[in-house]
Coordinates of N, CA and C in Angstrom, one line a residue:
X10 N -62.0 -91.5 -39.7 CA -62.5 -92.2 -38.5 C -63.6 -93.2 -38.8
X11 N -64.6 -92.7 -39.9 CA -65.7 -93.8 -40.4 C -65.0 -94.8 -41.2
X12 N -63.9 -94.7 -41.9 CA -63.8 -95.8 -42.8 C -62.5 -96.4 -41.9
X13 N -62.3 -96.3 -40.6 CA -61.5 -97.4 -39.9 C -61.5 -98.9 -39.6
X14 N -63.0 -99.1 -39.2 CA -63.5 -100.4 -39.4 C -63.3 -101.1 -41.0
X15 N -63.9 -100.7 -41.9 CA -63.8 -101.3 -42.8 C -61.8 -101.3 -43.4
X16 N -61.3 -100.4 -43.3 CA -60.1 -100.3 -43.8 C -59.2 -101.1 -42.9
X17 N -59.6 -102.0 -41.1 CA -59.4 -102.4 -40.7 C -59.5 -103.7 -41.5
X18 N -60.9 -104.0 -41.4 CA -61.0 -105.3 -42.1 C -60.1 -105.9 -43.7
X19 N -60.0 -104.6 -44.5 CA -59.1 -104.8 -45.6 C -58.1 -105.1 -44.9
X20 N -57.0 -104.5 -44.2 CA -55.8 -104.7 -43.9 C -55.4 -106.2 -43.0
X21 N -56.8 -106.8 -42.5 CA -56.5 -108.1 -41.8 C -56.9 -108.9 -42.5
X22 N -57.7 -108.7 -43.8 CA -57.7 -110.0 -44.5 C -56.4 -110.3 -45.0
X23 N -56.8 -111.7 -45.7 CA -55.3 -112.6 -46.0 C -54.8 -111.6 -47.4
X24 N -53.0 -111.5 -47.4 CA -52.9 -110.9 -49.0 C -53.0 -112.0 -50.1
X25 N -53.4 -113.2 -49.6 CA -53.0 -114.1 -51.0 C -54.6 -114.4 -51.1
X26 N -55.7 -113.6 -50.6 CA -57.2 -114.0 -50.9 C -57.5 -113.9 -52.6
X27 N -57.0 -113.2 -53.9 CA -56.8 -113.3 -55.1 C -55.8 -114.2 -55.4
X28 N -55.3 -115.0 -54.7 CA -54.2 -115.8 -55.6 C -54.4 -117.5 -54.6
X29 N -53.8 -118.4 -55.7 CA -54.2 -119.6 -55.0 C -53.2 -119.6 -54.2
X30 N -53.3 -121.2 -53.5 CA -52.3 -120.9 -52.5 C -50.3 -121.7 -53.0
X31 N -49.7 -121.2 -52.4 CA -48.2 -121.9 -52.7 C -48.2 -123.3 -53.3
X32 N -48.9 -124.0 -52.4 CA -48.7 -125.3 -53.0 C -49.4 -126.3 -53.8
X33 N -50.3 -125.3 -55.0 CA -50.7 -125.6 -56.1 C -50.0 -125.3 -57.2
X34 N -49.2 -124.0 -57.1 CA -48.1 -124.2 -58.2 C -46.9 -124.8 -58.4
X35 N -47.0 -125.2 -60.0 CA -46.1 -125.8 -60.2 C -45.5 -125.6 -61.4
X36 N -43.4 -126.4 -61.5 CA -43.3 -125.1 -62.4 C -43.0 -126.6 -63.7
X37 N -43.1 -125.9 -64.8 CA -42.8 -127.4 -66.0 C -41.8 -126.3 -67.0
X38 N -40.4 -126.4 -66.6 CA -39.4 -125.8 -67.6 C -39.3 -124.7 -67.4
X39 N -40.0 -123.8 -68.7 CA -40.1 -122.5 -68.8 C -41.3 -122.0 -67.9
X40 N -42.3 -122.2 -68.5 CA -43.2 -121.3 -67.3 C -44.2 -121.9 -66.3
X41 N -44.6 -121.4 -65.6 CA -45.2 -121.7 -64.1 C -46.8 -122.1 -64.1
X42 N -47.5 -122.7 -64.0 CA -48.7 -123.3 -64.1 C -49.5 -123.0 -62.5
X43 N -50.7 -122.2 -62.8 CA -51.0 -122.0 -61.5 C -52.3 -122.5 -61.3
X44 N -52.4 -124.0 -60.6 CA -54.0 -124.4 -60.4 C -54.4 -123.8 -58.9
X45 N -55.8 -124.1 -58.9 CA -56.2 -123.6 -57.8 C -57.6 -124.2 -57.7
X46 N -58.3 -124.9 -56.8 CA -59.5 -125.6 -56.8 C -60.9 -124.8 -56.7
X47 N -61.8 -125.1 -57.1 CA -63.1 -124.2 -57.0 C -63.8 -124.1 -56.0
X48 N -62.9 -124.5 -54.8 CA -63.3 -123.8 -53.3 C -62.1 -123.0 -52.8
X49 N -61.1 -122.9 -53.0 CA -59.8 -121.7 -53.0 C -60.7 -120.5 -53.6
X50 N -61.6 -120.2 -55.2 CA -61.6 -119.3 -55.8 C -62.8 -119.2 -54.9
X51 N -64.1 -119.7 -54.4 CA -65.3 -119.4 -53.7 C -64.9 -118.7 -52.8
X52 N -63.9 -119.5 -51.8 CA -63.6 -118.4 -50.2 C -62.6 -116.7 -51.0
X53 N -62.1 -117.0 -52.0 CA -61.5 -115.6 -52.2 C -62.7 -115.0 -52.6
X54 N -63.4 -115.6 -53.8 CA -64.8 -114.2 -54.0 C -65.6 -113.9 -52.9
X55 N -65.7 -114.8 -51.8 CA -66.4 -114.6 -50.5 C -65.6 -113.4 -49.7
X56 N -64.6 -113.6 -50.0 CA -64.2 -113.0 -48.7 C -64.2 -111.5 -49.5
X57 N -63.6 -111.0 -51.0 CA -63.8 -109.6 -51.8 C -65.4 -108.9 -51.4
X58 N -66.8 -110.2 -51.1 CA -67.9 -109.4 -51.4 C -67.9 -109.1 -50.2
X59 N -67.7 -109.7 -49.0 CA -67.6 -109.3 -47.6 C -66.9 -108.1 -47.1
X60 N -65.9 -107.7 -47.9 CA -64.7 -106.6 -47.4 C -65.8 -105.6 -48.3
X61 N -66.1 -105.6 -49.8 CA -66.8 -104.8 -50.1 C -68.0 -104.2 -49.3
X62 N -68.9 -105.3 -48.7 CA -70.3 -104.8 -47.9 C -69.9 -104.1 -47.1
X63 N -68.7 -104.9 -45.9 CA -68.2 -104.2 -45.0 C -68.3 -102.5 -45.5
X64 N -67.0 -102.8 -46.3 CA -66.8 -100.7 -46.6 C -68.2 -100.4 -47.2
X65 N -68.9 -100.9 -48.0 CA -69.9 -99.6 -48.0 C -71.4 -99.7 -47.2
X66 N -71.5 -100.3 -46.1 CA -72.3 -100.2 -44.9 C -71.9 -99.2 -44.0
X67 N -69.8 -99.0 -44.1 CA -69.7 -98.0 -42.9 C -69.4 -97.0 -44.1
X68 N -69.5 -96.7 -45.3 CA -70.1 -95.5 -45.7 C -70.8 -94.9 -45.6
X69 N -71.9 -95.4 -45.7 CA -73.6 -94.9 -46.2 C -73.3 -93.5 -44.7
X70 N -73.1 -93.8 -43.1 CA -73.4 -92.9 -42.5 C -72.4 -91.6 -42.7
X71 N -71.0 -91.8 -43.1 CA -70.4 -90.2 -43.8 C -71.8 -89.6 -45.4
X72 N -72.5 -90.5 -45.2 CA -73.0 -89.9 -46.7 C -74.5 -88.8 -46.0
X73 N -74.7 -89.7 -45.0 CA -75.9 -89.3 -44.3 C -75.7 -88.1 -43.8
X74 N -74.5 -88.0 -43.4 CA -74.3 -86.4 -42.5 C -74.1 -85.2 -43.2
X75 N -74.8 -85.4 -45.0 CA -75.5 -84.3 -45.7 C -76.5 -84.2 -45.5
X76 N -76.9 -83.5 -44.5 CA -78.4 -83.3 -44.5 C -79.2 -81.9 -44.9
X77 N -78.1 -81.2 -45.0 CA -78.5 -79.7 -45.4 C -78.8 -79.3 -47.1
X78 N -80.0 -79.7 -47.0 CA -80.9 -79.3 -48.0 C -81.3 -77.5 -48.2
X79 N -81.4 -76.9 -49.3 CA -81.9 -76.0 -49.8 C -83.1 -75.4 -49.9
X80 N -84.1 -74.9 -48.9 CA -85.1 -75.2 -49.4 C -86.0 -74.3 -50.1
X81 N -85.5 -72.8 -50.0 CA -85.4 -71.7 -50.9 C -84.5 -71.1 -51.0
X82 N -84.6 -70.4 -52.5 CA -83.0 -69.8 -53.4 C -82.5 -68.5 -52.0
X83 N -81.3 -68.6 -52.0 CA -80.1 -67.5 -51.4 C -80.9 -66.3 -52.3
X84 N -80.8 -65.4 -51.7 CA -80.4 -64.0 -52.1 C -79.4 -64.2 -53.2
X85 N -78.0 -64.8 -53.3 CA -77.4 -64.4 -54.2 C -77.7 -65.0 -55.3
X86 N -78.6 -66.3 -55.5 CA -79.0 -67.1 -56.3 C -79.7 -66.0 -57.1
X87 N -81.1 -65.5 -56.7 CA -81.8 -64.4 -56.6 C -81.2 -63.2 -57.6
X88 N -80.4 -63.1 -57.5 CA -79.2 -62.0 -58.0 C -78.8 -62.4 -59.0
X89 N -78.3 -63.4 -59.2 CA -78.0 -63.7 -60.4 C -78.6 -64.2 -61.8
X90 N -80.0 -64.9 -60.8 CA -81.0 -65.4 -61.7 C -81.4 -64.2 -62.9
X91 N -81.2 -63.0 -62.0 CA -82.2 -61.5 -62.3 C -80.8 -61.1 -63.4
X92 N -79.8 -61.2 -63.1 CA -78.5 -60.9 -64.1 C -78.2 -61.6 -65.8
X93 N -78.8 -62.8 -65.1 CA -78.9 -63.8 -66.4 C -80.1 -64.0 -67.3
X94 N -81.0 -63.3 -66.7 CA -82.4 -62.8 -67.2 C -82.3 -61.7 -67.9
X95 N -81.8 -60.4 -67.5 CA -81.3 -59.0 -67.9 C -80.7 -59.4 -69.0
X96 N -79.7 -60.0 -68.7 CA -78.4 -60.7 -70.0 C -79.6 -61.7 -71.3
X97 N -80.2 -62.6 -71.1 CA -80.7 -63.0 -71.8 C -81.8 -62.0 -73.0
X98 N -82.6 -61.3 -71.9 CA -83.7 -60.2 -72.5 C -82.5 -59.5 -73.5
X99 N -81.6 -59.0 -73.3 CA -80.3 -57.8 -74.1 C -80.5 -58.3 -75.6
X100 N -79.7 -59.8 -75.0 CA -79.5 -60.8 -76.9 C -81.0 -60.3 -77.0
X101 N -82.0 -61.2 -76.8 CA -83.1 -61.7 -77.7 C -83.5 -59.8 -78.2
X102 N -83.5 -58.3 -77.9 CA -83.5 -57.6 -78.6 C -82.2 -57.3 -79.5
X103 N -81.1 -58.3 -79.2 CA -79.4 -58.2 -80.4 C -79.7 -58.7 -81.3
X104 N -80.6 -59.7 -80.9 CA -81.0 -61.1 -82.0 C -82.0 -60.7 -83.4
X105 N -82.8 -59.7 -82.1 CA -84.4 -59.1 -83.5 C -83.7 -58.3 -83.9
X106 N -82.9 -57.4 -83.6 CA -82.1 -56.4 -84.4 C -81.2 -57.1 -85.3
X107 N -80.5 -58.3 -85.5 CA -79.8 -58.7 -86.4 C -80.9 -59.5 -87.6
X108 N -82.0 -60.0 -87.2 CA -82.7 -60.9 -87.7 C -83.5 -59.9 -88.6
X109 N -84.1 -58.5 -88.1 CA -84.2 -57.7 -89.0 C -83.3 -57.1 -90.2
X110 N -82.5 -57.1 -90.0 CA -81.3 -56.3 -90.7 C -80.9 -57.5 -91.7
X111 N -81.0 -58.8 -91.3 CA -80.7 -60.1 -92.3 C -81.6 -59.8 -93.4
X112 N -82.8 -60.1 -92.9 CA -84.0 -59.9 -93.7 C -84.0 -59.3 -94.6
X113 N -83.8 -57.9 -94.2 CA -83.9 -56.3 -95.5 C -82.8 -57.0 -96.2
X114 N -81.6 -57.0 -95.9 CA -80.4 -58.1 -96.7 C -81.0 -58.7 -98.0
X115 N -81.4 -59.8 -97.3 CA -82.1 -60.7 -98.3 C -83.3 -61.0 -99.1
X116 N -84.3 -59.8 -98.5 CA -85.7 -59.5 -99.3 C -85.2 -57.8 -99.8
X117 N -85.5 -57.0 -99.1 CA -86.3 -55.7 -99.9 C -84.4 -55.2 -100.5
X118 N -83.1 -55.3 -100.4 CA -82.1 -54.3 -100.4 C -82.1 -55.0 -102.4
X119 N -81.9 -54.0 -103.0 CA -82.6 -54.7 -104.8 C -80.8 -54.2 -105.3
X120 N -80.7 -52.6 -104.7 CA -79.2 -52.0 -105.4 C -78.4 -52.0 -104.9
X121 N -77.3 -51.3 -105.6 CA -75.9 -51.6 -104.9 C -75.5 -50.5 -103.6
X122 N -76.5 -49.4 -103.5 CA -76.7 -48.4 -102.6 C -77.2 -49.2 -101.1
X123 N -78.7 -49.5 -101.3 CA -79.4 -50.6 -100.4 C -78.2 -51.4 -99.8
X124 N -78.0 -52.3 -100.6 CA -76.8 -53.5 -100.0 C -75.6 -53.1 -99.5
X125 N -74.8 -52.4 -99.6 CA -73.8 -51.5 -99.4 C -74.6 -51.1 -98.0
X126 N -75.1 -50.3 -97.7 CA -75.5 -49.3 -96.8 C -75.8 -50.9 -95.4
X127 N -76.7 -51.9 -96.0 CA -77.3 -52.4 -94.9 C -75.9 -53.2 -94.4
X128 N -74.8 -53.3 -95.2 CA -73.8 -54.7 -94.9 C -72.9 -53.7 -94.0
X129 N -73.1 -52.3 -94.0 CA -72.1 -52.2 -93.0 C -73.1 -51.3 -91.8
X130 N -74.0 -51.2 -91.8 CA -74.8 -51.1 -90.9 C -75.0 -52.5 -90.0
X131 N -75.1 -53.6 -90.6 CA -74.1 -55.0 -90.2 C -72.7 -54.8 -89.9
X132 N -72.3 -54.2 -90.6 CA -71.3 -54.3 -89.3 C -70.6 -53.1 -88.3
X133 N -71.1 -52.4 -88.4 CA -71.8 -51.0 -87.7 C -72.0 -52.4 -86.0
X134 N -73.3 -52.7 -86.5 CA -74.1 -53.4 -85.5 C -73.1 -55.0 -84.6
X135 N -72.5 -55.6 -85.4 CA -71.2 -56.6 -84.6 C -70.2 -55.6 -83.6
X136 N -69.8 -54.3 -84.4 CA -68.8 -53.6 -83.8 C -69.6 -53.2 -82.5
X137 N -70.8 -52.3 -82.6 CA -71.5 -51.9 -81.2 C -71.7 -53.5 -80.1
X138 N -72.5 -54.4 -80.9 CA -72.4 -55.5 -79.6 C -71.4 -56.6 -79.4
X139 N -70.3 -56.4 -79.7 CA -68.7 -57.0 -80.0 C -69.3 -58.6 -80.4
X140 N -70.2 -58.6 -81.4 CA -69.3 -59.8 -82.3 C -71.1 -60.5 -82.4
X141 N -71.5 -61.8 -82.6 CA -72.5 -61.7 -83.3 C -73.8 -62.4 -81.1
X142 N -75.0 -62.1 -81.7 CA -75.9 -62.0 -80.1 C -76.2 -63.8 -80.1
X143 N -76.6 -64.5 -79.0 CA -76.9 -65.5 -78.8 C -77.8 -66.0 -79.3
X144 N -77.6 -66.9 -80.3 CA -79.0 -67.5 -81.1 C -78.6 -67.5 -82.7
X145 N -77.4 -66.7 -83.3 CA -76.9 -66.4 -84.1 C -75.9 -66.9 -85.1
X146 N -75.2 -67.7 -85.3 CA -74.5 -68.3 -85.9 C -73.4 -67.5 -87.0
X147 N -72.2 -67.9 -87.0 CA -72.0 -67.2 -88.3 C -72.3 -67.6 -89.0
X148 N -71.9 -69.2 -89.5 CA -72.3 -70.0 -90.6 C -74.1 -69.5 -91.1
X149 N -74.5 -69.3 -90.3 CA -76.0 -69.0 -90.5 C -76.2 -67.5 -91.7
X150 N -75.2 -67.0 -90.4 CA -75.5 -65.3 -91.0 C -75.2 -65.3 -92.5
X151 N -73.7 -66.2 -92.8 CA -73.0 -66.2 -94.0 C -73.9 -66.9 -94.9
X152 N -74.5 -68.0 -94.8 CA -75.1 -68.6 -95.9 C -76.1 -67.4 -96.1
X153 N -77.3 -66.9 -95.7 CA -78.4 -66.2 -95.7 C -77.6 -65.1 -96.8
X154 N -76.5 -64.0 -96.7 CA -76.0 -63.3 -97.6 C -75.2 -63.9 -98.2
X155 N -75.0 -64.8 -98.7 CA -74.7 -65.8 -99.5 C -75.2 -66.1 -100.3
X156 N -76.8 -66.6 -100.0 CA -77.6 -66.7 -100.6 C -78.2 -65.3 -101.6
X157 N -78.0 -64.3 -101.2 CA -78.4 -63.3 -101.9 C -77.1 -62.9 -102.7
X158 N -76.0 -63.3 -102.4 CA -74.8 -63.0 -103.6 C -75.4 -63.9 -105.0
X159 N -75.4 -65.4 -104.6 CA -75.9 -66.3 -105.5 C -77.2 -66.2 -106.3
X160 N -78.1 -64.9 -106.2 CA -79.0 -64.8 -106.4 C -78.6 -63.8 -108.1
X161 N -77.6 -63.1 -108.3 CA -77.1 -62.8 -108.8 C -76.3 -61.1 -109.1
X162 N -77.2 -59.8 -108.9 CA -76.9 -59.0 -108.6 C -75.7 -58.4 -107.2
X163 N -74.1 -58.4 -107.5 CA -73.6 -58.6 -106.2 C -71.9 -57.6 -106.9
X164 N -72.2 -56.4 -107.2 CA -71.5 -55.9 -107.6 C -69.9 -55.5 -107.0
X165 N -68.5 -55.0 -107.4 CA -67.4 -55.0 -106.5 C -67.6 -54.2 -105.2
X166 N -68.1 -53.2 -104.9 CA -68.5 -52.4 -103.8 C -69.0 -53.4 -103.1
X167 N -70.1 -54.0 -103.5 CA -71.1 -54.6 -101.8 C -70.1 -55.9 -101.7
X168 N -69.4 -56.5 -102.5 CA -67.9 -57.2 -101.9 C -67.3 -56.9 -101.2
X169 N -67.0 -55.7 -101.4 CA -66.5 -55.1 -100.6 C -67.0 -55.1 -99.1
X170 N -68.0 -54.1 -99.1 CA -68.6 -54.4 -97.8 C -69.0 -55.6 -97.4
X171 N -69.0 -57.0 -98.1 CA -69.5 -58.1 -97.5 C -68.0 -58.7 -96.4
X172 N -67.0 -58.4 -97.4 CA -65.7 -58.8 -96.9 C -65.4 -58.2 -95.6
X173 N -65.9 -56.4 -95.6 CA -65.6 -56.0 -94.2 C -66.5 -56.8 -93.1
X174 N -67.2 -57.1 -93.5 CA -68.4 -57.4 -92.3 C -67.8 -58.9 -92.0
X175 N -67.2 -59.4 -92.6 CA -66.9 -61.2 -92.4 C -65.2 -61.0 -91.4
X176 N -64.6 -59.8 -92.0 CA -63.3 -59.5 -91.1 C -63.6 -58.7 -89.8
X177 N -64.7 -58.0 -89.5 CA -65.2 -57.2 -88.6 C -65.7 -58.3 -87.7
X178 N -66.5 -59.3 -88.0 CA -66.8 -60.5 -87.2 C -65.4 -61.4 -86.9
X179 N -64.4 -61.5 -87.7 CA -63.3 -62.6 -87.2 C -62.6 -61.7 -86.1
X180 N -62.5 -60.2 -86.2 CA -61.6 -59.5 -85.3 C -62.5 -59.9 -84.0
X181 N -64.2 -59.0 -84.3 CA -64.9 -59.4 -82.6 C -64.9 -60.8 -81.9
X182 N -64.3 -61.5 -82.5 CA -64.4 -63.0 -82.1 C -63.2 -63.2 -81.6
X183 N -62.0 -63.1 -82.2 CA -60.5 -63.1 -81.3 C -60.0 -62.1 -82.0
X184 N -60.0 -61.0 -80.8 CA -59.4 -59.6 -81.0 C -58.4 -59.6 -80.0
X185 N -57.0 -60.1 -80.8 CA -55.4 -60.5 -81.1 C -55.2 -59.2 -81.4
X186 N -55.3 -58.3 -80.0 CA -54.5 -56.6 -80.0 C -53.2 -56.4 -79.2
X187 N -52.5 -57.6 -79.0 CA -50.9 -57.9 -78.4 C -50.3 -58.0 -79.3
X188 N -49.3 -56.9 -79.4 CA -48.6 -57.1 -79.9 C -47.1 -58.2 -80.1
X189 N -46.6 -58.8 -81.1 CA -45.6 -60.0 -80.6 C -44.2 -59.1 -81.4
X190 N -43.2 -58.3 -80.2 CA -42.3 -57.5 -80.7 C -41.4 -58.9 -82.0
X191 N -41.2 -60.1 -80.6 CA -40.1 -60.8 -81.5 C -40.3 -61.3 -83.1
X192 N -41.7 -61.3 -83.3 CA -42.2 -61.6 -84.8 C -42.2 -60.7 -85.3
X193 N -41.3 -60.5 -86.6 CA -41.5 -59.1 -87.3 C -42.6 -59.5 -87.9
X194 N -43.5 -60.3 -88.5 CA -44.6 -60.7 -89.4 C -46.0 -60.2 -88.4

């Protein structure tokens, strides 16, 4: 109903206001040559800015009739806020618990007892909070015990256990427990 005036006015302007008029073209053989004088092109740009103003003068008042402002949070806003606060507080104790456990990793664990013990207590710890806490990276986690393989002491056991902990993170991450009958693989 608001955009009738102006959609009026579109539909009564001229259709040839983008194009010059008939009897400036002319044709030489193959193709068509189309002049048009630099008062033909003024009344067409005149008449485009006019149809434009038009429609968005009788816009502005469909825009106006938001007037329903917020001016304190819903209850359920409230609710949620408190959910994603709860959720955030969870990680940042998933986080100091993994950030601790990195550490001993890579400072105090010296034997193959130590390392062994802490890499699956790592992953002990992805398995309880399905997969790694917010703030965490894998790339991160990997380089940090990475860096203590490269340090040099990194015998076939804590391989072992490093390997479970990198496949215990790919499962928590997409855990692909459907089975596909038609693939025997």
């Amino acid at each position: 109903m608001k955009l009738a005036v102006p959609l009026s006015l579109l539909l009564a302007s001229s259709a040839s206001a983008f194009s010059p008029s008939a009897t400036s073209q002319t044709t030489n053989g193959r193709s068509t040559v189309l002049k048009a004088s630099r008062r033909e092109m003024m009344e067409a740009a005149f008449t485009t800015t006019t149809i434009g103003v038009a429609f968005l003068a009788s816009a502005q008042p469909a825009l106006a009739d938001r007037d329903f402002f917020l001016t304190e949070p819903t209850d359920e806003f409230k609710v949620n806020e408190e959910k994603a606060m709860a959720f955030k507080r969870g990680q940042l104790m998933v986080k100091g618990q993994f950030n601790k456990l990195l550490e001993r990793i890579s400072t105090e664990s010296k034997t193959e007892e130590q390392l062994v013990g802490d890499l699956e207590e790592l992953k002990a710890l992805i398995t309880q909070t399905g997969g790694l806490p917010l703030g965490i990276k894998k790339d991160e986690m990997v380089k940090i015990i990475r860096r203590k393989k490269a340090a040099g002491f990194w015998p076939v056991p804590v391989e072992y256990a490093y390997q479970a902990v990198i496949r215990e993170l790919a499962y928590q991450q997409s855990p692909n427990t459907e089975k596909d009958e038609a693939n025997p693989l």
